[in-house]
PDB file of C-alpha atoms and ligand atoms in Angstrom:
ATOM      1  CA  UNK A   1       0.029   0.225  -0.025  1.00 52.00           C
ATOM      2  CA  UNK A   2       1.026   3.372   0.085  1.00 54.00           C
ATOM      3  CA  UNK A   3       3.224   4.645   2.891  1.00 50.00           C
ATOM      4  CA  UNK A   4       6.676   4.487   2.949  1.00 51.00           C
ATOM      5  CA  UNK A   5       9.083   3.646   5.839  1.00 54.00           C
ATOM      6  CA  UNK A   6       8.994   7.136   7.032  1.00 54.00           C
ATOM      7  CA  UNK A   7       5.468   7.025   8.073  1.00 56.00           C
ATOM      8  CA  UNK A   8       5.603   3.973  10.061  1.00 57.00           C
ATOM      9  CA  UNK A   9       3.939   5.032  13.267  1.00 55.00           C
ATOM     10  CA  UNK A  10       5.356   3.831  16.652  1.00 64.00           C
ATOM     11  CA  UNK A  11       2.726   5.545  18.941  1.00 85.00           C
ATOM     12  CA  UNK A  12       0.312   3.576  21.136  1.00 91.00           C
ATOM     13  CA  UNK A  13      -3.115   2.708  20.654  1.00 92.00           C
ATOM     14  CA  UNK A  14      -5.086   0.861  23.110  1.00 93.00           C
ATOM     15  CA  UNK A  15      -7.582  -1.712  22.145  1.00 93.00           C
ATOM     16  CA  UNK A  16     -10.957  -1.645  21.685  1.00 90.00           C
ATOM     17  CA  UNK A  17     -12.187  -4.720  23.154  1.00 88.00           C
ATOM     18  CA  UNK A  18      -9.278  -5.363  25.765  1.00 92.00           C
ATOM     19  CA  UNK A  19      -8.316  -2.109  26.571  1.00 93.00           C
ATOM     20  CA  UNK A  20      -4.552  -3.339  26.160  1.00 92.00           C
ATOM     21  CA  UNK A  21      -2.022  -0.558  24.674  1.00 93.00           C
ATOM     22  CA  UNK A  22       0.158  -1.792  21.864  1.00 93.00           C
ATOM     23  CA  UNK A  23       1.899   0.125  19.190  1.00 92.00           C
ATOM     24  CA  UNK A  24       0.104   0.885  16.382  1.00 90.00           C
ATOM     25  CA  UNK A  25       2.351  -1.025  13.964  1.00 89.00           C
ATOM     26  CA  UNK A  26       0.841  -3.960  16.025  1.00 90.00           C
ATOM     27  CA  UNK A  27      -2.835  -2.900  16.188  1.00 92.00           C
ATOM     28  CA  UNK A  28      -5.375  -3.887  13.434  1.00 89.00           C
ATOM     29  CA  UNK A  29      -7.135  -1.129  12.585  1.00 87.00           C
ATOM     30  CA  UNK A  30     -11.309  -1.628  12.937  1.00 83.00           C
ATOM     31  CA  UNK A  31     -13.352   0.050  11.370  1.00 78.00           C
ATOM     32  CA  UNK A  32     -16.477   0.473  12.801  1.00 74.00           C
ATOM     33  CA  UNK A  33     -18.169   0.768   9.138  1.00 72.00           C
ATOM     34  CA  UNK A  34     -16.969  -2.479   8.182  1.00 69.00           C
ATOM     35  CA  UNK A  35     -14.896  -1.177   4.973  1.00 68.00           C
ATOM     36  CA  UNK A  36     -11.131  -0.597   6.040  1.00 64.00           C
ATOM     37  CA  UNK A  37     -10.317   0.360   2.122  1.00 70.00           C
ATOM     38  CA  UNK A  38     -12.295   3.504   1.998  1.00 74.00           C
ATOM     39  CA  UNK A  39      -9.899   5.837   4.047  1.00 73.00           C
ATOM     40  CA  UNK A  40     -11.682   9.124   3.658  1.00 78.00           C
ATOM     41  CA  UNK A  41     -12.146  11.392   6.808  1.00 79.00           C
ATOM     42  CA  UNK A  42     -12.379   8.716   8.782  1.00 75.00           C
ATOM     43  CA  UNK A  43     -11.233   7.943  12.290  1.00 79.00           C
ATOM     44  CA  UNK A  44     -10.171   3.935  13.284  1.00 82.00           C
ATOM     45  CA  UNK A  45     -10.280   2.393  15.986  1.00 89.00           C
ATOM     46  CA  UNK A  46      -7.702  -0.159  17.071  1.00 91.00           C
ATOM     47  CA  UNK A  47      -7.903  -4.029  18.041  1.00 91.00           C
ATOM     48  CA  UNK A  48      -4.913  -6.336  19.473  1.00 92.00           C
ATOM     49  CA  UNK A  49      -4.202  -9.226  17.454  1.00 89.00           C
ATOM     50  CA  UNK A  50      -5.489 -11.427  19.626  1.00 88.00           C
ATOM     51  CA  UNK A  51      -9.293  -9.808  20.110  1.00 88.00           C
ATOM     52  CA  UNK A  52      -8.767  -9.079  15.921  1.00 86.00           C
ATOM     53  CA  UNK A  53      -8.489 -12.913  15.772  1.00 83.00           C
ATOM     54  CA  UNK A  54     -11.331 -13.334  17.820  1.00 79.00           C
ATOM     55  CA  UNK A  55     -13.582 -10.871  16.047  1.00 73.00           C
ATOM     56  CA  UNK A  56     -16.647 -12.146  13.535  1.00 66.00           C
ATOM     57  CA  UNK A  57     -16.066 -11.096  10.148  1.00 63.00           C
ATOM     58  CA  UNK A  58     -19.477 -11.708   9.331  1.00 65.00           C
ATOM     59  CA  UNK A  59     -20.979  -8.680   7.467  1.00 66.00           C
ATOM     60  CA  UNK A  60     -22.352  -5.756   9.793  1.00 66.00           C
ATOM     61  CA  UNK A  61     -23.695  -3.293   7.657  1.00 69.00           C
ATOM     62  CA  UNK A  62     -26.549  -2.606   9.180  1.00 76.00           C
ATOM     63  CA  UNK A  63     -25.236  -2.825  12.739  1.00 78.00           C
ATOM     64  CA  UNK A  64     -24.145   0.795  13.653  1.00 78.00           C
ATOM     65  CA  UNK A  65     -27.493   1.991  12.546  1.00 80.00           C
ATOM     66  CA  UNK A  66     -29.250  -0.276  14.139  1.00 81.00           C
ATOM     67  CA  UNK A  67     -27.074   0.419  17.723  1.00 82.00           C
ATOM     68  CA  UNK A  68     -28.258   4.154  16.927  1.00 82.00           C
ATOM     69  CA  UNK A  69     -31.719   3.287  16.460  1.00 83.00           C
ATOM     70  CA  UNK A  70     -31.643   1.324  19.686  1.00 84.00           C
ATOM     71  CA  UNK A  71     -29.919   4.075  21.325  1.00 83.00           C
ATOM     72  CA  UNK A  72     -32.902   6.824  20.173  1.00 83.00           C
ATOM     73  CA  UNK A  73     -35.158   4.466  21.691  1.00 80.00           C
ATOM     74  CA  UNK A  74     -34.059   3.438  25.095  1.00 80.00           C
ATOM     75  CA  UNK A  75     -32.626   6.838  25.862  1.00 75.00           C
ATOM     76  CA  UNK A  76     -30.067   7.447  28.730  1.00 67.00           C
ATOM     77  CA  UNK A  77     -31.326   3.997  30.277  1.00 67.00           C
ATOM     78  CA  UNK A  78     -29.422   1.361  31.558  1.00 82.00           C
ATOM     79  CA  UNK A  79     -26.734  -1.201  29.337  1.00 82.00           C
ATOM     80  CA  UNK A  80     -29.564  -3.818  30.259  1.00 86.00           C
ATOM     81  CA  UNK A  81     -32.083  -1.833  28.891  1.00 87.00           C
ATOM     82  CA  UNK A  82     -29.973  -1.256  25.915  1.00 83.00           C
ATOM     83  CA  UNK A  83     -28.939  -4.858  25.398  1.00 86.00           C
ATOM     84  CA  UNK A  84     -32.679  -6.270  26.015  1.00 88.00           C
ATOM     85  CA  UNK A  85     -33.854  -3.324  23.657  1.00 87.00           C
ATOM     86  CA  UNK A  86     -31.532  -4.203  21.000  1.00 86.00           C
ATOM     87  CA  UNK A  87     -31.940  -7.617  21.576  1.00 86.00           C
ATOM     88  CA  UNK A  88     -35.502  -7.096  20.508  1.00 87.00           C
ATOM     89  CA  UNK A  89     -34.849  -5.129  17.717  1.00 85.00           C
ATOM     90  CA  UNK A  90     -32.201  -7.656  16.072  1.00 84.00           C
ATOM     91  CA  UNK A  91     -35.244 -10.418  16.719  1.00 86.00           C
ATOM     92  CA  UNK A  92     -37.656  -8.197  15.028  1.00 86.00           C
ATOM     93  CA  UNK A  93     -35.521  -6.999  11.765  1.00 82.00           C
ATOM     94  CA  UNK A  94     -33.623 -10.670  11.427  1.00 80.00           C
ATOM     95  CA  UNK A  95     -36.215 -12.946  13.049  1.00 80.00           C
ATOM     96  CA  UNK A  96     -33.074 -13.779  14.783  1.00 62.00           C
ATOM     97  CA  UNK A  97     -33.203 -17.078  16.426  1.00 60.00           C
ATOM     98  CA  UNK A  98     -30.526 -19.119  19.177  1.00 56.00           C
ATOM     99  CA  UNK A  99     -29.831 -21.737  16.577  1.00 52.00           C
ATOM    100  CA  UNK A 100     -28.640 -19.128  14.273  1.00 50.00           C
ATOM    101  CA  UNK A 101     -26.352 -17.914  16.679  1.00 49.00           C
ATOM    102  CA  UNK A 102     -25.068 -21.460  17.711  1.00 50.00           C
ATOM    103  CA  UNK A 103     -24.458 -21.992  13.848  1.00 51.00           C
ATOM    104  CA  UNK A 104     -21.978 -18.986  13.897  1.00 51.00           C
ATOM    105  CA  UNK A 105     -19.840 -20.647  16.912  1.00 52.00           C
ATOM    106  CA  UNK A 106     -16.762 -22.173  16.119  1.00 52.00           C
ATOM    107  CA  UNK A 107     -16.336 -21.139  12.703  1.00 53.00           C
ATOM    108  CA  UNK A 108     -13.716 -18.901  12.528  1.00 53.00           C
ATOM    109  CA  UNK A 109     -12.825 -18.343   8.775  1.00 57.00           C
TER     110      UNK A 109
HETATM  111 ZN1   ZN B 201      -7.694  -5.900  22.701  1.00 72.89          ZN
END
């Protein structure tokens, strides 16, 4: 890719999943929009290699919008209310079942 040696960035970043700090060079970029290749006007978050490996690589194009909707519904309520509202909304939108969730377990690229 573009970016020469000179651009190597050794500053520390924090993994958004486990909170560990690591050098930016060792981190994996995480783009909440799910498209790391479109870099315009974006700020990336970072994951350590371990958390990156554990991350689901299933498409998640609707997730961000879904989370915003849920937050709008729940407002400033508790985290539990948020998670419950999220689960309800997922079932409403996708008809999610427990069987589906189990299906993706253990299936890592
Ligand atoms: Zn991590």
